[in-house]
Amino acid sequence: MIIDCHGHYTTAPKALEGWRAAQVKALDGRSPPPGPHPAMTDDELRESLEKSQLRLQRERGTDLTLFSPRAMAMSHHLGDARTSEDWTRLCNDTIHRVCTLYPRNFAPVCQLPQSPGVAPANCIPELVRCVEELGFVGCNLNPDPSGGHWKDPPLTDRWWYPLYEKMVELDVPAMVHVSASCNPCFHATGAHYINGDTTAFMQFLTSTLFKDFPTLRFVIPHGGGAVPYHWGRYRGMALDMKLPPLTEHLLGNVFFDTCVYHQPGIDLLLEVIPVENILFASEMVGAVRGVDPDTGFHFDDTKRYIDRAPGLSDTDRARIYEGNARRVYPRLKLPA
Amino acid sequence: MIIDCHGHYTTAPKALEGWRAAQVKALDGRSPPPGPHPAMTDDELRESLEKSQLRLQRERGTDLTLFSPRAMAMSHHLGDARTSEDWTRLCNDTIHRVCTLYPRNFAPVCQLPQSPGVAPANCIPELVRCVEELGFVGCNLNPDPSGGHWKDPPLTDRWWYPLYEKMVELDVPAMVHVSASCNPCFHATGAHYINGDTTAFMQFLTSTLFKDFPTLRFVIPHGGGAVPYHWGRYRGMALDMKLPPLTEHLLGNVFFDTCVYHQPGIDLLLEVIPVENILFASEMVGAVRGVDPDTGFHFDDTKRYIDRAPGLSDTDRARIYEGNARRVYPRLKLPA
């Protein structure tokens, strides 16, 4: 079985973003409130998936996607906590419907109702609702709810601890995932996403977070940002700081996905990061949609890179495709 | 000949940082002004270098370092433009003295007197002084003078154009290099440095800057941040945006150094980035000072990685070690 741990619902029916646009417009206080959550038929949901994610799963030979709301659209920086709660609930309910329609193809991962300057403890009720009532298996955690201004404390600050306590209690991991950038310095998918990954890793490295939460687990997406490419730098910095080796210090709690869109990048990832810490992912349908003219295949068809990676045993490949995801997401109950 | 294009004066005599500390203290308006620039003897300068950079050059077999003030200490976010000008002048004068003492070992690269919210045109007089009067061959340009808050416009905004016009006229490149981070989210050398590199690359990618300045040249340090590791992502995004291939679009103007502290990272860099765009560098004495227990050699002894890179011809190695630096820094007049 091949589990893709990183897929977003980037192809949702227009009614979803229409409702969001009305919600955001109403923030000016002069436009009408957005009204009840939009009615989307099961057929509309099916259609939005059959031509894209489901078709790609079939074509590429992957089985199950851990599916979460569109990351760019989380946009926690818009409005306030109430805005974020309402939008998040709609997004998570939509994911729940998708996973109920296609339980063999999708397992649900939730967005959290974060808001800049609002304590992450505020996200606990929605996390509990999603996990306990709706069967979600993980969440996405935005390390920068301000959208490129990085105004909240680092992920290792006690500010975040109540949420971590609940994650540990529920035994769900978080994928560390920023959202849109409202800072013109940062292109969202080209800079802010990758920077968010690198930033979070370095926050973890310089902290004792995993002493406080030995079973807390984070997946860093996009192949860990810049981290594997600079693995020597990080190993060296940890040594200079008299920290334990990174394998001991972090890799019981921190995992990387395989959203790296060329063979040399995947080969590097597999060479420097222990296989136990790598989870297969493609982020499809996501940041890069085209076909690589050098290979004739989609850039984000990451399964091809894993299949072709030199020196990877079948056992290790199976860990990356399935075993590690089952370990990191223990609530994932796979249909027979 | 082996030219290291990225070295900072991280070992300067204590008097230098002592003066800076007094200058920063005086910003409160209650402490006395810092007084005249500190007197440092030639012997003090020599001693600060003989035991570190010069010893390492000899031990590692490199010849000439493009030498600039300590990047972390630029700290353009402290004080105002006047603060930055005074400190920058002192730092550049000190680099000039070093390069006059050791013309075979060091060539000067200047810091710029940037300040958050102050137009980069304000840096032109110091750039001209350094290049025309003191023989500097390049400059370091901080894409985020606010120190981790990213408040100034992207490097591709017309805000920066007057400085670029002068760089083009003087025919000097800039290394894009952030400084200290005063944002607690960003560890300086572990996150902010690498993020700055990735961010700048993506700014360039989404701009027409090099249409406006066809001969403007930037070196992106630390192996280009996350860029080579995600080269497929960047190639794919450029295609999605209907841009020309990155080689055409950017690589006439953008270069990467080799400050990547392990063999797999260097191998990836050499595999995906054209050899014409790679300049040898170690950043010594810099962010990582220890010995890699896996190899028994210093992490930042990057010459070892280049020497051992598989499939690199002697001609290509010579370009990385010397030819590319001569092309990118044409003012570099090497002693016979």
Tab-separated table of N, CA, C and O in Angstrom, chain A residues 9 11-13 41-55 98 101-102:
chain	number	residue	atom	x	y	z
A	9	TYR	N	-6.899	19.788	-0.503
A	9	TYR	CA	-8.094	19.854	-1.361
A	9	TYR	C	-8.055	21.170	-2.141
A	9	TYR	O	-8.814	22.092	-1.884
A	11	THR	N	-8.794	21.509	-5.209
A	11	THR	CA	-9.727	21.503	-6.349
A	11	THR	C	-11.183	21.563	-5.897
A	11	THR	O	-12.079	21.149	-6.633
A	12	ALA	N	-11.409	22.057	-4.690
A	12	ALA	CA	-12.771	22.068	-4.125
A	12	ALA	C	-13.726	22.885	-5.010
A	12	ALA	O	-13.292	23.768	-5.758
A	13	PRO	N	-15.020	22.574	-4.925
A	13	PRO	CA	-16.010	23.323	-5.714
A	13	PRO	C	-15.918	24.829	-5.438
A	13	PRO	O	-15.589	25.237	-4.326
A	41	THR	N	-23.196	19.550	-3.342
A	41	THR	CA	-23.732	18.185	-3.442
A	41	THR	C	-22.589	17.170	-3.445
A	41	THR	O	-21.444	17.505	-3.770
A	42	ASP	N	-22.927	15.950	-3.103
A	42	ASP	CA	-21.935	14.877	-3.166
A	42	ASP	C	-21.371	14.760	-4.582
A	42	ASP	O	-20.178	14.501	-4.765
A	43	ASP	N	-22.243	14.957	-5.553
A	43	ASP	CA	-21.761	14.861	-6.936
A	43	ASP	C	-20.736	15.942	-7.261
A	43	ASP	O	-19.774	15.697	-7.989
A	44	GLU	N	-20.971	17.131	-6.726
A	44	GLU	CA	-19.979	18.187	-6.952
A	44	GLU	C	-18.631	17.827	-6.328
A	44	GLU	O	-17.576	18.057	-6.920
A	45	LEU	N	-18.690	17.281	-5.120
A	45	LEU	CA	-17.438	16.870	-4.478
A	45	LEU	C	-16.762	15.773	-5.310
A	45	LEU	O	-15.556	15.830	-5.580
A	46	ARG	N	-17.562	14.793	-5.723
A	46	ARG	CA	-16.990	13.690	-6.513
A	46	ARG	C	-16.334	14.216	-7.782
A	46	ARG	O	-15.219	13.837	-8.133
A	47	GLU	N	-17.041	15.102	-8.437
A	47	GLU	CA	-16.513	15.607	-9.704
A	47	GLU	C	-15.191	16.355	-9.503
A	47	GLU	O	-14.276	16.267	-10.319
A	48	SER	N	-15.116	17.079	-8.395
A	48	SER	CA	-13.899	17.868	-8.138
A	48	SER	C	-12.692	16.970	-7.876
A	48	SER	O	-11.549	17.414	-7.978
A	49	LEU	N	-12.954	15.730	-7.537
A	49	LEU	CA	-11.861	14.812	-7.189
A	49	LEU	C	-11.568	13.799	-8.287
A	49	LEU	O	-10.416	13.420	-8.500
A	50	GLU	N	-12.638	13.357	-8.967
A	50	GLU	CA	-12.468	12.275	-9.945
A	50	GLU	C	-11.482	12.668	-11.037
A	50	GLU	O	-10.663	11.857	-11.480
A	51	LYS	N	-11.553	13.949	-11.453
A	51	LYS	CA	-10.705	14.372	-12.572
A	51	LYS	C	-9.300	14.756	-12.139
A	51	LYS	O	-8.448	15.018	-12.985
A	52	SER	N	-9.097	14.878	-10.853
A	52	SER	CA	-7.770	15.346	-10.437
A	52	SER	C	-7.122	14.349	-9.476
A	52	SER	O	-6.447	13.417	-9.923
A	53	GLN	N	-7.360	14.492	-8.172
A	53	GLN	CA	-6.626	13.640	-7.225
A	53	GLN	C	-6.864	12.151	-7.468
A	53	GLN	O	-5.917	11.354	-7.443
A	54	LEU	N	-8.122	11.769	-7.694
A	54	LEU	CA	-8.401	10.333	-7.853
A	54	LEU	C	-7.795	9.800	-9.148
A	54	LEU	O	-7.240	8.697	-9.183
A	55	ARG	N	-7.903	10.601	-10.198
A	55	ARG	CA	-7.282	10.193	-11.469
A	55	ARG	C	-5.768	10.031	-11.277
A	55	ARG	O	-5.164	9.046	-11.728
A	98	VAL	N	-15.506	14.440	2.064
A	98	VAL	CA	-14.692	13.772	1.036
A	98	VAL	C	-14.231	12.400	1.525
A	98	VAL	O	-14.319	11.392	0.803
A	101	LEU	N	-17.006	9.926	1.586
A	101	LEU	CA	-17.333	9.450	0.235
A	101	LEU	C	-16.300	8.451	-0.283
A	101	LEU	O	-16.632	7.518	-1.004
A	102	TYR	N	-15.034	8.703	0.045
A	102	TYR	CA	-13.937	7.874	-0.494
A	102	TYR	C	-13.026	7.379	0.627
A	102	TYR	O	-11.862	7.762	0.700
